[in-house]
Amino acid sequence: MIDVVTSPATIGIIGGGQLGRMLTQSAKSMGYRVGILEPTPNSPAGQVADFQITAPYNDQAALKQLADASDVLTYEFENVDLAALEAVRSETRIPQGTAILAITRDRIKEKTFLKTHGVPVTPFAAVNRAAELAQAVATIGLPSILKTTTGGYDGHGQQDINTPDDFPAARELLTHGPCILEKRQQFDREVSVMMTRDGRDQVRVFPIVENRHQHHVLHLTLAPAPNISPVLAKKIDDLATKIALGLDLRGVLGVELFIEGDNVVANELAPRPHNSGHYSIEACNFSQFDAHILSICGLPIPPITLKQPAVMRNLLGDDLTIAKQKWPQHPEWHMHDYGKAEIRSGRKMGHLTVTDDRNVLDILKQMEAAW
């Protein structure tokens, strides 16, 4: 149990991107005030918040200013400066704490945590320097993937190792810092699930969704994931509950999973709202953003239900412009524009979601035909 914080209290959010924007919109609908710490002026979250402090995330004075003005402090990304956050713990409530950040921002610690708590993971080994690479490959085998232990996202900071010919590129990656070598999994598809724990310590698990990627970036989310057997659904629900309790979870957390038949392997954790959970804004009784706010404010959350099947499509770069041009012909689209100042290739500019009572694969066909 944690302290209950009700509106019109102020929630401070470290980070002003699209996740912060949607967290703010959710909190504002409940009557909370919201402040943002973000170095980019007029950030996506700052546009809809009550105030923005424009400063680097590790600016201790700025973080203290936000903490002093907030009844609860949270974050929209995991690479928060842990020392800076610890320094303001006496100033305000930080329900998520910093331990979850220390685990999920480091792939070695994350995989070790999962393995220790009985969650299946791919075989892995720490590789701290180039001289350790050959032995790690001999232990883990090929094909495998070398990833930086911190900072990687959307395919950045990793190198496939299929044959010894890939060793030079792998050694180059190691010049950037310690890495983890992971056995490449054979899998049918990738799924994910969001989870939270409410103010009464009840773990709530969102529907299992299927994720489809293009160029290592999430392209589509299908909710619910098609053809999930009851056996697999129970496995994933049990894993989610184990993870939530093991982390003493507050807020929401996403877990990416590889599945083959009824076998499941955990890939990565995200201690915040996740791209694959955006469908929940329209499709669930409570969105992932609602759940995050309710959880960090110590409030109850009912079981999460899917009101209608849904497909979410990311809008990267010029996709947003194209979608806006097509939007007048598609009243079924729920459009989300993140309010970013500059369109850049590959940049997440928005997303759209379609909900319907039909099978999720039929919704997908309709969306693809429209595009």
mmCIF file of C-alpha atoms in Angstrom:
data_model
loop_
_atom_site.group_PDB
_atom_site.id
_atom_site.type_symbol
_atom_site.label_atom_id
_atom_site.label_comp_id
_atom_site.label_asym_id
_atom_site.label_seq_id
_atom_site.Cartn_x
_atom_site.Cartn_y
_atom_site.Cartn_z
ATOM 1 C CA MET A 1 0.000 0.000 0.000
ATOM 2 C CA ILE A 2 1.193 3.527 -0.744
ATOM 3 C CA ASP A 3 -0.119 6.992 0.080
ATOM 4 C CA VAL A 4 -3.182 8.054 -1.858
ATOM 5 C CA VAL A 5 -2.753 11.292 -3.808
ATOM 6 C CA THR A 6 -5.902 12.774 -5.318
ATOM 7 C CA SER A 7 -6.502 15.727 -7.631
ATOM 8 C CA PRO A 8 -5.794 18.610 -7.819
ATOM 9 C CA ALA A 9 -2.345 17.508 -6.639
ATOM 10 C CA THR A 10 0.600 18.080 -8.967
ATOM 11 C CA ILE A 11 2.367 15.256 -10.795
ATOM 12 C CA GLY A 12 5.891 15.973 -12.011
ATOM 13 C CA ILE A 13 7.115 14.073 -15.076
ATOM 14 C CA ILE A 14 10.776 13.801 -16.052
ATOM 15 C CA GLY A 15 10.745 13.786 -19.838
ATOM 16 C CA GLY A 16 8.639 15.713 -22.308
ATOM 17 C CA GLY A 17 8.183 13.341 -25.248
ATOM 18 C CA GLN A 18 5.077 11.589 -26.509
ATOM 19 C CA LEU A 19 4.811 9.262 -23.519
ATOM 20 C CA GLY A 20 4.921 12.266 -21.204
ATOM 21 C CA ARG A 21 2.313 13.957 -23.394
ATOM 22 C CA MET A 22 -0.131 11.067 -23.127
ATOM 23 C CA LEU A 23 0.542 10.664 -19.396
ATOM 24 C CA THR A 24 -0.226 14.365 -19.003
ATOM 25 C CA GLN A 25 -3.453 14.110 -20.975
ATOM 26 C CA SER A 26 -4.574 11.225 -18.786
ATOM 27 C CA ALA A 27 -3.653 12.993 -15.540
ATOM 28 C CA LYS A 28 -5.342 16.224 -16.635
ATOM 29 C CA SER A 29 -8.565 14.346 -17.398
ATOM 30 C CA MET A 30 -8.549 13.212 -13.748
ATOM 31 C CA GLY A 31 -8.051 16.764 -12.489
ATOM 32 C CA TYR A 32 -4.338 16.685 -11.614
ATOM 33 C CA ARG A 33 -1.900 19.475 -12.366
ATOM 34 C CA VAL A 34 1.191 18.391 -14.301
ATOM 35 C CA GLY A 35 4.709 19.781 -14.559
ATOM 36 C CA ILE A 36 7.391 18.653 -17.017
ATOM 37 C CA LEU A 37 11.197 18.663 -16.891
ATOM 38 C CA GLU A 38 12.511 18.614 -20.448
ATOM 39 C CA PRO A 39 15.434 20.330 -22.247
ATOM 40 C CA THR A 40 13.463 20.905 -25.483
ATOM 41 C CA PRO A 41 11.338 24.087 -25.366
ATOM 42 C CA ASN A 42 7.615 23.633 -26.081
ATOM 43 C CA SER A 43 7.982 19.862 -25.871
ATOM 44 C CA PRO A 44 5.148 17.478 -26.779
ATOM 45 C CA ALA A 45 4.319 17.031 -23.088
ATOM 46 C CA GLY A 46 4.955 20.675 -22.246
ATOM 47 C CA GLN A 47 2.324 21.735 -24.774
ATOM 48 C CA VAL A 48 -0.436 20.081 -22.734
ATOM 49 C CA ALA A 49 0.993 20.374 -19.190
ATOM 50 C CA ASP A 50 0.453 23.185 -16.691
ATOM 51 C CA PHE A 51 4.125 24.133 -16.749
ATOM 52 C CA GLN A 52 7.463 23.050 -18.171
ATOM 53 C CA ILE A 53 10.884 23.533 -16.636
ATOM 54 C CA THR A 54 13.252 23.723 -19.586
ATOM 55 C CA ALA A 55 16.552 22.237 -18.451
ATOM 56 C CA PRO A 56 18.689 19.092 -18.881
ATOM 57 C CA TYR A 57 17.389 15.999 -17.078
ATOM 58 C CA ASN A 58 20.482 15.871 -14.843
ATOM 59 C CA ASP A 59 20.239 19.548 -13.829
ATOM 60 C CA GLN A 60 19.990 19.068 -10.052
ATOM 61 C CA ALA A 61 18.577 22.519 -9.376
ATOM 62 C CA ALA A 62 15.897 22.096 -12.037
ATOM 63 C CA LEU A 63 14.998 18.617 -10.780
ATOM 64 C CA LYS A 64 14.703 19.975 -7.246
ATOM 65 C CA GLN A 65 12.461 22.757 -8.568
ATOM 66 C CA LEU A 66 10.183 20.151 -10.162
ATOM 67 C CA ALA A 67 10.231 17.974 -7.040
ATOM 68 C CA ASP A 68 9.392 20.933 -4.797
ATOM 69 C CA ALA A 69 6.426 21.807 -7.026
ATOM 70 C CA SER A 70 5.144 18.204 -7.247
ATOM 71 C CA ASP A 71 3.250 15.910 -4.920
ATOM 72 C CA VAL A 72 4.365 12.866 -6.950
ATOM 73 C CA LEU A 73 7.344 12.475 -9.289
ATOM 74 C CA THR A 74 7.530 10.003 -12.191
ATOM 75 C CA TYR A 75 9.413 9.563 -15.472
ATOM 76 C CA GLU A 76 8.662 8.684 -19.098
ATOM 77 C CA PHE A 77 11.950 6.953 -19.978
ATOM 78 C CA GLU A 78 14.406 4.696 -18.151
ATOM 79 C CA ASN A 79 17.696 6.554 -18.688
ATOM 80 C CA VAL A 80 17.032 8.981 -15.871
ATOM 81 C CA ASP A 81 20.033 10.190 -13.867
ATOM 82 C CA LEU A 82 19.757 7.901 -10.826
ATOM 83 C CA ALA A 83 21.956 10.031 -8.570
ATOM 84 C CA ALA A 84 19.947 13.159 -9.398
ATOM 85 C CA LEU A 85 16.682 11.318 -8.710
ATOM 86 C CA GLU A 86 17.945 9.892 -5.419
ATOM 87 C CA ALA A 87 18.964 13.383 -4.326
ATOM 88 C CA VAL A 88 15.349 14.622 -4.424
ATOM 89 C CA ARG A 89 13.689 11.611 -2.746
ATOM 90 C CA SER A 90 13.282 13.628 0.434
ATOM 91 C CA GLU A 91 11.515 16.437 -1.457
ATOM 92 C CA THR A 92 8.517 14.498 -2.806
ATOM 93 C CA ARG A 93 6.988 11.063 -3.356
ATOM 94 C CA ILE A 94 8.712 8.864 -5.958
ATOM 95 C CA PRO A 95 6.537 5.736 -5.811
ATOM 96 C CA GLN A 96 8.497 3.851 -8.489
ATOM 97 C CA GLY A 97 11.780 4.413 -6.684
ATOM 98 C CA THR A 98 15.103 3.939 -8.427
ATOM 99 C CA ALA A 99 15.764 0.199 -8.033
ATOM 100 C CA ILE A 100 13.546 -0.651 -11.020
ATOM 101 C CA LEU A 101 15.507 1.822 -13.145
ATOM 102 C CA ALA A 102 18.846 0.330 -12.086
ATOM 103 C CA ILE A 103 17.607 -3.121 -13.161
ATOM 104 C CA THR A 104 15.831 -2.305 -16.422
ATOM 105 C CA ARG A 105 18.388 0.132 -17.828
ATOM 106 C CA ASP A 106 21.141 -2.517 -17.716
ATOM 107 C CA ARG A 107 20.555 -5.611 -19.865
ATOM 108 C CA ILE A 108 22.791 -7.843 -17.723
ATOM 109 C CA LYS A 109 20.954 -6.875 -14.536
ATOM 110 C CA GLU A 110 17.601 -7.199 -16.304
ATOM 111 C CA LYS A 111 18.281 -10.695 -17.664
ATOM 112 C CA THR A 112 19.715 -11.769 -14.299
ATOM 113 C CA PHE A 113 16.625 -10.470 -12.471
ATOM 114 C CA LEU A 114 14.298 -12.335 -14.832
ATOM 115 C CA LYS A 115 16.278 -15.576 -14.600
ATOM 116 C CA THR A 116 16.416 -15.353 -10.789
ATOM 117 C CA HIS A 117 12.627 -14.960 -10.653
ATOM 118 C CA GLY A 118 11.975 -18.002 -12.791
ATOM 119 C CA VAL A 119 11.170 -16.125 -16.001
ATOM 120 C CA PRO A 120 12.560 -17.871 -19.110
ATOM 121 C CA VAL A 121 15.221 -15.859 -20.966
ATOM 122 C CA THR A 122 17.575 -16.576 -23.843
ATOM 123 C CA PRO A 123 21.087 -17.789 -22.868
ATOM 124 C CA PHE A 124 23.339 -14.757 -22.301
ATOM 125 C CA ALA A 125 26.841 -13.762 -21.236
ATOM 126 C CA ALA A 126 28.481 -10.513 -20.199
ATOM 127 C CA VAL A 127 31.181 -9.258 -22.570
ATOM 128 C CA ASN A 128 33.089 -6.367 -21.050
ATOM 129 C CA ARG A 129 35.954 -6.156 -23.550
ATOM 130 C CA ALA A 130 36.894 -7.392 -27.001
ATOM 131 C CA ALA A 131 39.237 -10.054 -25.565
ATOM 132 C CA GLU A 132 36.216 -11.802 -23.982
ATOM 133 C CA LEU A 133 34.184 -12.026 -27.192
ATOM 134 C CA ALA A 134 35.499 -15.339 -28.554
ATOM 135 C CA GLN A 135 34.936 -17.168 -25.265
ATOM 136 C CA ALA A 136 31.424 -15.725 -24.938
ATOM 137 C CA VAL A 137 30.566 -16.868 -28.476
ATOM 138 C CA ALA A 138 31.956 -20.335 -27.699
ATOM 139 C CA THR A 139 29.694 -20.484 -24.634
ATOM 140 C CA ILE A 140 26.519 -19.021 -26.144
ATOM 141 C CA GLY A 141 26.907 -20.226 -29.716
ATOM 142 C CA LEU A 142 25.864 -18.779 -33.078
ATOM 143 C CA PRO A 143 23.799 -17.097 -34.301
ATOM 144 C CA SER A 144 23.776 -14.540 -31.502
ATOM 145 C CA ILE A 145 23.346 -10.816 -30.948
ATOM 146 C CA LEU A 146 25.779 -8.496 -29.190
ATOM 147 C CA LYS A 147 24.075 -5.538 -27.501
ATOM 148 C CA THR A 148 25.335 -2.635 -25.438
ATOM 149 C CA THR A 149 24.267 -3.177 -21.831
ATOM 150 C CA THR A 150 22.804 0.336 -21.640
ATOM 151 C CA GLY A 151 21.366 2.931 -23.973
ATOM 152 C CA GLY A 152 20.281 0.843 -26.959
ATOM 153 C CA TYR A 153 16.812 1.171 -28.486
ATOM 154 C CA ASP A 154 14.965 0.457 -31.764
ATOM 155 C CA GLY A 155 17.844 -1.641 -33.091
ATOM 156 C CA HIS A 156 20.579 0.837 -32.117
ATOM 157 C CA GLY A 157 23.547 -0.416 -30.106
ATOM 158 C CA GLN A 158 23.517 -4.004 -31.330
ATOM 159 C CA GLN A 159 25.324 -6.242 -33.785
ATOM 160 C CA ASP A 160 24.249 -9.587 -35.235
ATOM 161 C CA ILE A 161 26.921 -12.285 -35.076
ATOM 162 C CA ASN A 162 26.117 -15.027 -37.569
ATOM 163 C CA THR A 163 29.661 -16.142 -38.449
ATOM 164 C CA PRO A 164 33.232 -15.258 -37.357
ATOM 165 C CA ASP A 165 33.223 -12.702 -40.184
ATOM 166 C CA ASP A 166 31.020 -10.530 -37.948
ATOM 167 C CA PHE A 167 33.631 -10.383 -35.166
ATOM 168 C CA PRO A 168 35.270 -7.112 -36.355
ATOM 169 C CA ALA A 169 31.959 -5.228 -36.249
ATOM 170 C CA ALA A 170 31.217 -6.757 -32.848
ATOM 171 C CA ARG A 171 34.610 -5.646 -31.510
ATOM 172 C CA GLU A 172 33.860 -2.149 -32.792
ATOM 173 C CA LEU A 173 30.619 -2.132 -30.781
ATOM 174 C CA LEU A 174 32.601 -3.128 -27.689
ATOM 175 C CA THR A 175 34.669 0.064 -27.980
ATOM 176 C CA HIS A 176 31.523 1.889 -26.859
ATOM 177 C CA GLY A 177 31.362 0.006 -23.554
ATOM 178 C CA PRO A 178 30.317 -3.286 -21.936
ATOM 179 C CA CYS A 179 27.934 -5.524 -23.863
ATOM 180 C CA ILE A 180 25.747 -8.583 -23.462
ATOM 181 C CA LEU A 181 25.833 -11.500 -25.871
ATOM 182 C CA GLU A 182 22.451 -13.165 -26.326
ATOM 183 C CA LYS A 183 21.610 -16.365 -28.169
ATOM 184 C CA ARG A 184 19.312 -15.499 -31.064
ATOM 185 C CA GLN A 185 15.930 -17.058 -30.448
ATOM 186 C CA GLN A 186 13.878 -18.954 -32.979
ATOM 187 C CA PHE A 187 10.343 -17.683 -32.539
ATOM 188 C CA ASP A 188 7.026 -17.495 -34.348
ATOM 189 C CA ARG A 189 6.235 -13.928 -33.345
ATOM 190 C CA GLU A 190 6.809 -11.231 -30.759
ATOM 191 C CA VAL A 191 4.137 -10.314 -28.267
ATOM 192 C CA SER A 192 4.060 -7.943 -25.341
ATOM 193 C CA VAL A 193 1.962 -7.222 -22.323
ATOM 194 C CA MET A 194 1.619 -4.221 -20.032
ATOM 195 C CA MET A 195 1.150 -4.627 -16.302
ATOM 196 C CA THR A 196 0.676 -2.487 -13.225
ATOM 197 C CA ARG A 197 0.054 -2.780 -9.481
ATOM 198 C CA ASP A 198 -2.563 -0.576 -7.926
ATOM 199 C CA GLY A 199 -2.848 1.176 -4.578
ATOM 200 C CA ARG A 200 -4.320 -1.967 -3.014
ATOM 201 C CA ASP A 201 -1.351 -4.030 -4.283
ATOM 202 C CA GLN A 202 -3.449 -5.822 -6.889
ATOM 203 C CA VAL A 203 -1.494 -6.759 -10.030
ATOM 204 C CA ARG A 204 -3.430 -5.858 -13.183
ATOM 205 C CA VAL A 205 -2.338 -7.326 -16.514
ATOM 206 C CA PHE A 206 -3.358 -5.858 -19.867
ATOM 207 C CA PRO A 207 -4.327 -8.000 -22.888
ATOM 208 C CA ILE A 208 -1.571 -9.852 -24.730
ATOM 209 C CA VAL A 209 -0.809 -8.102 -28.016
ATOM 210 C CA GLU A 210 1.201 -9.057 -31.099
ATOM 211 C CA ASN A 211 3.882 -6.682 -32.372
ATOM 212 C CA ARG A 212 5.148 -6.429 -35.936
ATOM 213 C CA HIS A 213 8.314 -4.473 -36.695
ATOM 214 C CA GLN A 214 9.917 -2.767 -39.680
ATOM 215 C CA HIS A 215 13.642 -1.931 -39.556
ATOM 216 C CA HIS A 216 13.768 -2.796 -35.819
ATOM 217 C CA VAL A 217 11.024 -0.256 -35.000
ATOM 218 C CA LEU A 218 7.501 -1.187 -33.933
ATOM 219 C CA HIS A 219 5.157 -0.830 -36.910
ATOM 220 C CA LEU A 220 1.882 -2.478 -35.863
ATOM 221 C CA THR A 221 0.273 -3.760 -32.672
ATOM 222 C CA LEU A 222 -2.626 -6.222 -32.862
ATOM 223 C CA ALA A 223 -4.868 -6.390 -29.807
ATOM 224 C CA PRO A 224 -5.588 -9.067 -28.860
ATOM 225 C CA ALA A 225 -2.745 -11.153 -30.262
ATOM 226 C CA PRO A 226 -4.374 -13.734 -32.547
ATOM 227 C CA ASN A 227 -4.351 -17.444 -31.741
ATOM 228 C CA ILE A 228 -3.077 -17.322 -28.168
ATOM 229 C CA SER A 229 -3.916 -20.626 -26.507
ATOM 230 C CA PRO A 230 -5.302 -20.687 -22.941
ATOM 231 C CA VAL A 231 -2.102 -22.447 -21.861
ATOM 232 C CA LEU A 232 0.099 -19.682 -23.281
ATOM 233 C CA ALA A 233 -2.164 -16.927 -21.942
ATOM 234 C CA LYS A 234 -1.885 -18.415 -18.446
ATOM 235 C CA LYS A 235 1.911 -18.657 -18.741
ATOM 236 C CA ILE A 236 2.194 -15.003 -19.765
ATOM 237 C CA ASP A 237 -0.188 -13.821 -17.046
ATOM 238 C CA ASP A 238 1.814 -15.746 -14.429
ATOM 239 C CA LEU A 239 5.104 -14.309 -15.736
ATOM 240 C CA ALA A 240 3.703 -10.779 -15.626
ATOM 241 C CA THR A 241 2.581 -11.233 -12.033
ATOM 242 C CA LYS A 242 5.983 -12.655 -11.019
ATOM 243 C CA ILE A 243 7.758 -9.702 -12.593
ATOM 244 C CA ALA A 244 5.438 -7.094 -11.059
ATOM 245 C CA LEU A 245 5.808 -8.517 -7.559
ATOM 246 C CA GLY A 246 9.552 -9.091 -7.933
ATOM 247 C CA LEU A 247 10.076 -5.444 -8.869
ATOM 248 C CA ASP A 248 7.646 -4.118 -6.227
ATOM 249 C CA LEU A 249 6.068 -2.428 -9.230
ATOM 250 C CA ARG A 250 4.421 0.972 -9.193
ATOM 251 C CA GLY A 251 3.336 2.642 -12.404
ATOM 252 C CA VAL A 252 3.171 0.517 -15.535
ATOM 253 C CA LEU A 253 5.741 -1.806 -17.003
ATOM 254 C CA GLY A 254 5.894 -3.476 -20.399
ATOM 255 C CA VAL A 255 7.468 -6.841 -21.135
ATOM 256 C CA GLU A 256 8.376 -7.939 -24.653
ATOM 257 C CA LEU A 257 8.167 -11.687 -25.227
ATOM 258 C CA PHE A 258 9.139 -14.152 -27.951
ATOM 259 C CA ILE A 259 6.762 -17.066 -28.436
ATOM 260 C CA GLU A 260 7.047 -20.327 -30.335
ATOM 261 C CA GLY A 261 4.017 -22.545 -29.990
ATOM 262 C CA ASP A 262 3.176 -22.453 -26.292
ATOM 263 C CA ASN A 263 6.766 -21.653 -25.255
ATOM 264 C CA VAL A 264 7.606 -18.132 -24.146
ATOM 265 C CA VAL A 265 10.882 -16.258 -23.534
ATOM 266 C CA ALA A 266 11.118 -12.768 -22.044
ATOM 267 C CA ASN A 267 13.128 -10.312 -24.135
ATOM 268 C CA GLU A 268 13.063 -6.843 -22.558
ATOM 269 C CA LEU A 269 11.363 -4.796 -19.847
ATOM 270 C CA ALA A 270 10.270 -1.155 -20.065
ATOM 271 C CA PRO A 271 9.477 0.534 -16.700
ATOM 272 C CA ARG A 272 7.047 3.048 -18.194
ATOM 273 C CA PRO A 273 4.255 3.217 -20.770
ATOM 274 C CA HIS A 274 5.281 1.385 -23.923
ATOM 275 C CA ASN A 275 4.698 1.942 -27.629
ATOM 276 C CA SER A 276 2.853 -1.376 -27.872
ATOM 277 C CA GLY A 277 0.349 -0.231 -25.241
ATOM 278 C CA HIS A 278 -0.963 2.802 -27.129
ATOM 279 C CA TYR A 279 -3.949 0.821 -28.444
ATOM 280 C CA SER A 280 -5.309 0.801 -24.874
ATOM 281 C CA ILE A 281 -6.350 4.470 -25.068
ATOM 282 C CA GLU A 282 -9.341 3.576 -27.220
ATOM 283 C CA ALA A 283 -9.589 -0.195 -26.778
ATOM 284 C CA CYS A 284 -9.480 -0.821 -23.013
ATOM 285 C CA ASN A 285 -11.576 0.228 -20.044
ATOM 286 C CA PHE A 286 -8.453 1.980 -18.680
ATOM 287 C CA SER A 287 -5.475 2.953 -20.837
ATOM 288 C CA GLN A 288 -1.870 2.228 -19.898
ATOM 289 C CA PHE A 289 -1.536 5.941 -19.146
ATOM 290 C CA ASP A 290 -4.576 5.946 -16.847
ATOM 291 C CA ALA A 291 -3.177 2.888 -15.080
ATOM 292 C CA HIS A 292 0.216 4.551 -14.582
ATOM 293 C CA ILE A 293 -1.310 7.658 -13.024
ATOM 294 C CA LEU A 294 -3.696 5.683 -10.799
ATOM 295 C CA SER A 295 -0.881 3.381 -9.665
ATOM 296 C CA ILE A 296 1.632 6.071 -8.697
ATOM 297 C CA CYS A 297 -1.162 7.942 -6.906
ATOM 298 C CA GLY A 298 -2.088 4.891 -4.812
ATOM 299 C CA LEU A 299 -5.564 4.467 -6.269
ATOM 300 C CA PRO A 300 -7.448 1.245 -7.076
ATOM 301 C CA ILE A 301 -7.620 -0.162 -10.599
ATOM 302 C CA PRO A 302 -10.198 -2.739 -11.687
ATOM 303 C CA PRO A 303 -9.290 -5.719 -13.870
ATOM 304 C CA ILE A 304 -8.253 -4.423 -17.301
ATOM 305 C CA THR A 305 -10.556 -5.505 -20.117
ATOM 306 C CA LEU A 306 -10.434 -5.119 -23.889
ATOM 307 C CA LYS A 307 -13.626 -3.382 -25.010
ATOM 308 C CA GLN A 308 -12.988 -4.018 -28.710
ATOM 309 C CA PRO A 309 -10.247 -5.549 -30.856
ATOM 310 C CA ALA A 310 -7.830 -2.912 -32.146
ATOM 311 C CA VAL A 311 -4.867 -2.331 -34.442
ATOM 312 C CA MET A 312 -2.363 0.435 -33.720
ATOM 313 C CA ARG A 313 0.011 1.744 -36.416
ATOM 314 C CA ASN A 314 3.042 3.880 -35.665
ATOM 315 C CA LEU A 315 3.442 7.003 -37.797
ATOM 316 C CA LEU A 316 7.138 7.580 -38.477
ATOM 317 C CA GLY A 317 8.486 10.621 -40.299
ATOM 318 C CA ASP A 318 6.333 11.551 -43.293
ATOM 319 C CA ASP A 319 3.756 8.885 -42.350
ATOM 320 C CA LEU A 320 2.115 11.566 -40.221
ATOM 321 C CA THR A 321 1.642 13.897 -43.206
ATOM 322 C CA ILE A 322 0.280 11.036 -45.327
ATOM 323 C CA ALA A 323 -2.108 9.973 -42.557
ATOM 324 C CA LYS A 324 -3.459 13.499 -42.191
ATOM 325 C CA GLN A 325 -4.131 13.644 -45.920
ATOM 326 C CA LYS A 326 -6.043 10.338 -45.765
ATOM 327 C CA TRP A 327 -7.805 11.054 -42.475
ATOM 328 C CA PRO A 328 -10.894 12.806 -43.955
ATOM 329 C CA GLN A 329 -11.766 9.556 -45.778
ATOM 330 C CA HIS A 330 -11.344 7.406 -42.661
ATOM 331 C CA PRO A 331 -13.664 8.320 -39.792
ATOM 332 C CA GLU A 332 -12.718 5.016 -38.115
ATOM 333 C CA TRP A 333 -9.185 6.284 -37.441
ATOM 334 C CA HIS A 334 -8.271 7.537 -33.981
ATOM 335 C CA MET A 335 -5.430 9.944 -34.815
ATOM 336 C CA HIS A 336 -2.675 10.955 -32.373
ATOM 337 C CA ASP A 337 -0.257 13.710 -33.384
ATOM 338 C CA TYR A 338 2.586 14.063 -30.867
ATOM 339 C CA GLY A 339 3.154 17.739 -31.606
ATOM 340 C CA LYS A 340 6.837 17.395 -32.495
ATOM 341 C CA ALA A 341 8.305 20.464 -34.142
ATOM 342 C CA GLU A 342 10.291 18.726 -36.876
ATOM 343 C CA ILE A 343 9.456 15.732 -39.055
ATOM 344 C CA ARG A 344 12.498 13.474 -39.457
ATOM 345 C CA SER A 345 12.824 10.130 -41.188
ATOM 346 C CA GLY A 346 12.237 7.304 -38.709
ATOM 347 C CA ARG A 347 11.099 9.645 -35.953
ATOM 348 C CA LYS A 348 7.930 8.679 -34.069
ATOM 349 C CA MET A 349 5.558 11.500 -34.998
ATOM 350 C CA GLY A 350 2.236 9.973 -33.982
ATOM 351 C CA HIS A 351 0.086 6.879 -34.199
ATOM 352 C CA LEU A 352 -3.366 5.851 -35.298
ATOM 353 C CA THR A 353 -5.659 3.194 -33.878
ATOM 354 C CA VAL A 354 -8.701 1.471 -35.342
ATOM 355 C CA THR A 355 -11.136 -0.389 -33.097
ATOM 356 C CA ASP A 356 -13.983 -2.639 -34.241
ATOM 357 C CA ASP A 357 -16.008 -5.633 -33.117
ATOM 358 C CA ARG A 358 -14.570 -7.699 -35.969
ATOM 359 C CA ASN A 359 -11.626 -10.085 -35.794
ATOM 360 C CA VAL A 360 -8.365 -8.198 -35.336
ATOM 361 C CA LEU A 361 -6.966 -9.637 -38.588
ATOM 362 C CA ASP A 362 -9.946 -8.180 -40.478
ATOM 363 C CA ILE A 363 -9.217 -4.784 -38.929
ATOM 364 C CA LEU A 364 -5.603 -5.132 -40.059
ATOM 365 C CA LYS A 365 -6.655 -5.901 -43.640
ATOM 366 C CA GLN A 366 -8.892 -2.811 -43.676
ATOM 367 C CA MET A 367 -6.089 -0.615 -42.330
ATOM 368 C CA GLU A 368 -3.542 -1.925 -44.829
ATOM 369 C CA ALA A 369 -5.970 -1.435 -47.732
ATOM 370 C CA ALA A 370 -6.565 2.163 -46.632
ATOM 371 C CA TRP A 371 -2.844 2.907 -46.601
#
